[in-house]
Every structure is written in C-alpha cells, then in structure tokens.
Short mmCIF file of C-alpha atoms in Angstrom, two decimals:
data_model
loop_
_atom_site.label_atom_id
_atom_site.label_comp_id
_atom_site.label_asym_id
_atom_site.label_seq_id
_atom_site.Cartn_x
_atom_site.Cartn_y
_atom_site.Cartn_z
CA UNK A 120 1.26 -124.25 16.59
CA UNK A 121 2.62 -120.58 17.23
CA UNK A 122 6.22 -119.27 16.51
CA UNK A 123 8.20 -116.03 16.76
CA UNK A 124 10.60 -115.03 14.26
CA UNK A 125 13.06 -112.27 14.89
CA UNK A 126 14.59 -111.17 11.88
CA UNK A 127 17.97 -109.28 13.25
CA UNK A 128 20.00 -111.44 16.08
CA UNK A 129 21.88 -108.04 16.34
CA UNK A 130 21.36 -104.43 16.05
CA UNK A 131 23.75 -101.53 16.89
CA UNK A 132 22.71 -98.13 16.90
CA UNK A 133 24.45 -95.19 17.82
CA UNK A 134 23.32 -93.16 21.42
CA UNK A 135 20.14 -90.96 20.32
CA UNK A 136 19.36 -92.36 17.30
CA UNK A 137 15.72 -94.46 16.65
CA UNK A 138 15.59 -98.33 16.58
CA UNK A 139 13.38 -100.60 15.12
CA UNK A 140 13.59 -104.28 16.71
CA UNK A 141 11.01 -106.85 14.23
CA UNK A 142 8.84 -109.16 15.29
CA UNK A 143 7.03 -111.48 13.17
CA UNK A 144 4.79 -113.99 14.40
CA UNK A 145 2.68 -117.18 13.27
CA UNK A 146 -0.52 -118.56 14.71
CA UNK A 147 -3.86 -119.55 13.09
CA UNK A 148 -5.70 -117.99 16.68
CA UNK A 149 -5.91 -114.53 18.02
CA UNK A 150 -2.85 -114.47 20.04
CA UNK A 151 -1.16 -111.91 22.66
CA UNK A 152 2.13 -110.26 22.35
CA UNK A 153 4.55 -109.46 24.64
CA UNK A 154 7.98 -107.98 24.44
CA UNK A 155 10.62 -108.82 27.34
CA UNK A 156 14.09 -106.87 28.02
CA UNK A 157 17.12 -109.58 29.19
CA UNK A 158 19.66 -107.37 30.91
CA UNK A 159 23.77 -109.66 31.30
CA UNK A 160 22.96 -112.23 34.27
CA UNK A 161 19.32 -111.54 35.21
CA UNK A 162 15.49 -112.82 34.03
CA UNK A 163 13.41 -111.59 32.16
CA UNK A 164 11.54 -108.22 32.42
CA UNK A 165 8.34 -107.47 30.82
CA UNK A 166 8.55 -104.18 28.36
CA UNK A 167 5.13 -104.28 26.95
CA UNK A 168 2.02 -106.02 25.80
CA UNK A 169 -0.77 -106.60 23.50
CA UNK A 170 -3.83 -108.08 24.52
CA UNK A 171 -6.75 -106.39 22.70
CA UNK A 172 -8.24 -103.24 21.83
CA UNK A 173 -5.61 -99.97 20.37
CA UNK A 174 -2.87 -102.17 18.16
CA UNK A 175 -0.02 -99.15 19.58
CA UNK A 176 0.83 -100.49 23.25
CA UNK A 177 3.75 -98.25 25.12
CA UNK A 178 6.02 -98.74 28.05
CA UNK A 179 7.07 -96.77 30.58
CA UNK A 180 10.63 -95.51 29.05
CA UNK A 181 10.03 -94.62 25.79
CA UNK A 182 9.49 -97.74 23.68
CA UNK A 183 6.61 -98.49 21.65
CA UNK A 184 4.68 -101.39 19.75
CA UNK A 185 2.57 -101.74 17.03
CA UNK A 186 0.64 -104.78 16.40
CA UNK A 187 -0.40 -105.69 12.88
CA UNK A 188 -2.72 -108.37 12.27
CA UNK A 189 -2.41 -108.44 8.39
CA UNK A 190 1.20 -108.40 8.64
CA UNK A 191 1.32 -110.56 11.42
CA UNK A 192 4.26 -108.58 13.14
CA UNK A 193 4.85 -106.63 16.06
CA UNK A 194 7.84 -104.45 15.91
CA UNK A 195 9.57 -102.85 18.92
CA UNK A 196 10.50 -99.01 18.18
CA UNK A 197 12.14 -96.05 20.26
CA UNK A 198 12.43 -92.74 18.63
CA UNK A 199 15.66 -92.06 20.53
CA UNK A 200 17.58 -94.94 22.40
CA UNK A 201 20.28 -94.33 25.28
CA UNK A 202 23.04 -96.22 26.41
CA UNK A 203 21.17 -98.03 29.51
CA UNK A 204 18.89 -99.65 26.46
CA UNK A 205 21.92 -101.70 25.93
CA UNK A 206 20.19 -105.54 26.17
CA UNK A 207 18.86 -108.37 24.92
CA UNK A 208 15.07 -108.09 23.85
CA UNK A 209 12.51 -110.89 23.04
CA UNK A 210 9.75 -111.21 21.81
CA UNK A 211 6.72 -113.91 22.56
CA UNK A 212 3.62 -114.79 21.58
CA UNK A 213 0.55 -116.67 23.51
CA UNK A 214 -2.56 -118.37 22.37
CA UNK A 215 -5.29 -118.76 25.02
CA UNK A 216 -7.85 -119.07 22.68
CA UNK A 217 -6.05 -122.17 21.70
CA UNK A 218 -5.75 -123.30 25.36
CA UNK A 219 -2.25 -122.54 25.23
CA UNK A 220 -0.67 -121.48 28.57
CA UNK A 221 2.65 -121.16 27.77
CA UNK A 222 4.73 -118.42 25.87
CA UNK A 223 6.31 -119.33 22.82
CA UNK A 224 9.61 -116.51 22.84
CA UNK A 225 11.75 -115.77 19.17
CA UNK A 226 15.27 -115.90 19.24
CA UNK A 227 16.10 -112.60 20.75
CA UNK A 228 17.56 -108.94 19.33
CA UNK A 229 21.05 -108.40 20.58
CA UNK A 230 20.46 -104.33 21.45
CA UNK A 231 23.85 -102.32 21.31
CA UNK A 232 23.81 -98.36 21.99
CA UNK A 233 26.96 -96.58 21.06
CA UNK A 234 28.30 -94.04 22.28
CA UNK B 286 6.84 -107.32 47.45
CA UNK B 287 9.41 -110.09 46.72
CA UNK B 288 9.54 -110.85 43.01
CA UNK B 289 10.03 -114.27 41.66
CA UNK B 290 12.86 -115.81 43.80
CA UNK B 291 14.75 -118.98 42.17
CA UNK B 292 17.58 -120.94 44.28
CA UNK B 293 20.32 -121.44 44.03
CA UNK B 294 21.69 -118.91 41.18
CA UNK B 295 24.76 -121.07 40.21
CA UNK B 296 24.82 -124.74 39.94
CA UNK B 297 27.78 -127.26 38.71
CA UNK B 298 26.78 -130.72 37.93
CA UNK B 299 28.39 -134.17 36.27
CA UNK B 300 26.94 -135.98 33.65
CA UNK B 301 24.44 -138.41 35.01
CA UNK B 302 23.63 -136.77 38.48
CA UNK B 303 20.49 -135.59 39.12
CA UNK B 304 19.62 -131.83 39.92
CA UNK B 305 16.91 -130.12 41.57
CA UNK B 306 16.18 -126.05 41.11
CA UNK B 307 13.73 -124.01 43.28
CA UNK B 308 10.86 -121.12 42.85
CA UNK B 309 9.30 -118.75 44.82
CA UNK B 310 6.33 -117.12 42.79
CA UNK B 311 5.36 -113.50 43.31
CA UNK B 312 3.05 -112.77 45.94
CA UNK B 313 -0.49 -113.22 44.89
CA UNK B 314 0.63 -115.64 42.17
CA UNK B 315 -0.71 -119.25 42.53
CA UNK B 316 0.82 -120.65 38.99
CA UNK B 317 4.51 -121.56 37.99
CA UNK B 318 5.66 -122.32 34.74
CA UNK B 319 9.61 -123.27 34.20
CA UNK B 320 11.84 -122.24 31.01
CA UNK B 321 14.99 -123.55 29.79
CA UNK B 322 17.23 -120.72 27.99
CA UNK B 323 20.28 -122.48 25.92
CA UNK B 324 22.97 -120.04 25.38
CA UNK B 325 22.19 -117.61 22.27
CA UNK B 326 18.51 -118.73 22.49
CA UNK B 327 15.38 -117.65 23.61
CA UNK B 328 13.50 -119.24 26.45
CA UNK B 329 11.36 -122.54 25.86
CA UNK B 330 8.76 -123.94 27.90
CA UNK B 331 8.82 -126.75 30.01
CA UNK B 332 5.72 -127.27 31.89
CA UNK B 333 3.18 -125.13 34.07
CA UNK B 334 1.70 -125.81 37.32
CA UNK B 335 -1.28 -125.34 38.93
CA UNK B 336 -3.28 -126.19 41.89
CA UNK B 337 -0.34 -128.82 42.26
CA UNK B 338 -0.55 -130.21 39.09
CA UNK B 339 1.14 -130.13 35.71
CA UNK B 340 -1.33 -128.28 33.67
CA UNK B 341 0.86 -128.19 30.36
CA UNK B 342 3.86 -129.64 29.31
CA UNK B 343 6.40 -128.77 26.28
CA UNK B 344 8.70 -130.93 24.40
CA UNK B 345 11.13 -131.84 26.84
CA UNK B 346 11.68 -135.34 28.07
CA UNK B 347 10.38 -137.37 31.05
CA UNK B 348 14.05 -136.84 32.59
CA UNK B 349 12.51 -133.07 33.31
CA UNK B 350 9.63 -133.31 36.24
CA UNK B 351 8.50 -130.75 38.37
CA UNK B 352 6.11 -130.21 41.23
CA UNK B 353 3.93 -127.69 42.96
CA UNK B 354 3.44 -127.13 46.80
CA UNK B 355 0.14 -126.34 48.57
CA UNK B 356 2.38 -122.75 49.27
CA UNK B 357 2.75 -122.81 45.42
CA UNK B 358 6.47 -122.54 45.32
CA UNK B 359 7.52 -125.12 42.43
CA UNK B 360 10.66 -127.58 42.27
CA UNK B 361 12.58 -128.88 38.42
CA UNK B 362 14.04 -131.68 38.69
CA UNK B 363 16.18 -133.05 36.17
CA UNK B 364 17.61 -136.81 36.03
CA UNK B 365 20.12 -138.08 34.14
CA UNK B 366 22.19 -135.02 33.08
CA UNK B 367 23.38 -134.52 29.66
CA UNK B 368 25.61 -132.40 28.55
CA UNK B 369 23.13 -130.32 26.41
CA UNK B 370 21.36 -129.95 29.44
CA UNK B 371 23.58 -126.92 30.19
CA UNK B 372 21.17 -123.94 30.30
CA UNK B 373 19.72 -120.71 32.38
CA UNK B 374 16.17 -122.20 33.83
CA UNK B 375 13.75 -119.53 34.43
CA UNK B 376 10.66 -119.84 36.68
CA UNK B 377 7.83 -117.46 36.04
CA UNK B 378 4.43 -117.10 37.52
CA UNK B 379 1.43 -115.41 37.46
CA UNK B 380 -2.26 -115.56 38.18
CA UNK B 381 -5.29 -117.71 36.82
CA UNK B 382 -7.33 -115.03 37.23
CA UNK B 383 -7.88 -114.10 33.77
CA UNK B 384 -4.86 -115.94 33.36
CA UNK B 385 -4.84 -114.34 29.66
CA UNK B 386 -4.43 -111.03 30.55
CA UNK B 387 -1.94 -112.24 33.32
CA UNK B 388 1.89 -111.88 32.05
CA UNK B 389 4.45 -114.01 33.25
CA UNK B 390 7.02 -112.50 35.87
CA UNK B 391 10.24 -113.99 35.39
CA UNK B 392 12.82 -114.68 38.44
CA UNK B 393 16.89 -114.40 37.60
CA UNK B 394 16.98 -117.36 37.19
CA UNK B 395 19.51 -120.41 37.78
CA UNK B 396 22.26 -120.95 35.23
CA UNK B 397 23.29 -124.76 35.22
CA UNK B 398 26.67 -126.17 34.02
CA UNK B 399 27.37 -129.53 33.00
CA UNK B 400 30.90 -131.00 33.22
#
C-alpha cells in the first residue's frame, strides 16, 4: 500500500520570501510523484511531476521539486513566492509498477502569502 | 480544447435519495477515474473506468457505482445518502497510452450537500 504524508496542514509566508511545502511518501515500488495546486472552488491543477530520470522536476512559474529516494520525500520549494501562490497544494503518489491506477493524494498544505 | 467538464457544480440532497454526477473527459482521453474530497481532506479514489468497465475500485461502498459510455463520458451514482456523504467529487481522466506517464486532469468538480 502507498501513502502521502504532509507534514504542515498550514504554512504562511510573507510576499517574496522562499517556501518549502514537505512531502513524504511510503511505498515498497518505484512510484511517481505529482504535486497539484487547489485554488477556493475549483479542481485540481497539476504543478509538477516525477516520473523518472533527473530527481529536480520544475514548473512553469517558479516552483520546484526534488525527489529523494533515500529519504523517501518530495518537497515543493519556490525561492520567492507572490501573493497569486495563495492555495491549497497536494501532493500524490502512484504505483504502476504495482498495477496501481489510482493516485493516492496527502492531506494538503494550506499556502498563505502575505502581504 | 474543453478540459474536464463535470455537471452539475452544486447539488442539495436528503438523506436516503439517490444522486447521480456527470463527466466529460478531456479530448483525447478515453479513461475516467472519480474522487471524493471531504472538507479539510485530500482527494480519495473511488474507482476508474475504462473501455466501459470498472478497472479499479477503492474503499468505498457498493452504495457508490459508476459507469462508462462508448463516448467515454462517466456517470457516479450514489444510493442511499448519508450524511458523511457530503463531499466535492472530482472526475479526472487521462490516457492509457502509457497510462504511467499520463497525469490525471482534474474537472471543478461537483460539491454535494447532504441535509
């Protein structure tokens, strides 16, 4: 069985500052990693992903992941956050080698930027 | 190109009645998986289909069905309401194609009350 622990339900960090969002994960396969952004009344948007090859994956606006197989985590990072980072984040973990189809998501980081 | 599309958005039910909730998958997509999101929670998994057919299933009750149309858009249906039932369902799909390297696009989703 596979799980997702995220260690910090909130974080608030002030406009400009880095964050670190942790992700810690559990499975006795190889497994793929995702991170998803929840914005207030909408789905689910995928921020990044690990599937194979360089552990440091990247999105689009600014944030970054590093996945670490020893330490079984894959933290979410941005060297300088703004205020339209504001959201929820998730991460998930998936198992195909296992046969496993569906994602298993952690608990979810409560994001606040402040002014 | 029309993301995931999920009907209807809002959705008031008594205990008891039965419910049905819709999905459109992405163009291209031919697979739909369904998530229940409690409030404060992450996501969990419900079931997946394919090729008209629940390919996996989570740990959710009989009371939660589903089914798959030769167009691949994908109905929940949900008997006997409870009150715990209360939840935002999300429908994702994606692509068997390498279904592995194939993240899941989420819709908005529909958020169901329970009276």
């Amino acid at each position: 069985a596979q799980s997702v622990t995220q260690l910090d339900s909130q974080v608030p960090v002030f406009e400009e500052a880095p964050v670190e969002l942790r992700c810690n994960y559990s499975s006795s396969v190889s497994v793929y990693l995702f991170w998803y952004v929840q914005y207030p009344n909408q789905g689910l948007q995928l921020l990044l992903k690990y599937l194979s090859g360089s552990t440091l994956v990247e999105s689009i606006n600014g944030f970054e992941a590093e996945f670490n197989k020893s330490q079984t985590s894959f933290h979410l990072r941005k060297p300088s956050v703004h205020i339209s980072d504001t959201a929820e984040y998730f991460c998930a973990v998936t198992s195909p080698e296992a046969g496993s189809y569906q994602l298993t998501f952690g608990k979810g980081t409560k994001l606040s930027v402040i002014p | 190109d029309a993301g995931v599309t999920q009907s209807p958005t809002h959705l008031i039910k008594t205990r008891g009645q039965q419910v049905t909730l819709r999905c459109s998958p992405k163009s291209g997509h031919d697979t739909v998986s369904w998530y229940q999101q409690a409030l404060g929670q992450g996501p969990q998994f419900i079931f997946q289909y394919y090729e008209e057919e629940e390919r996996q299933r989570g740990n959710f009750p009989d009371r939660f069905s589903g089914h798959q149309f030769p167009n691949y858009s994908s109905e929940l249906n949900v008997n006997a309401l409870l009150l715990g039932d209360s939840a935002l369902y999300l429908c994702a799909s994606s692509t068997t194609q390498g279904f592995s390297n194939q993240p899941q696009h989420f819709g908005d989703g529909t958020r169901l009350s329970i009276l």
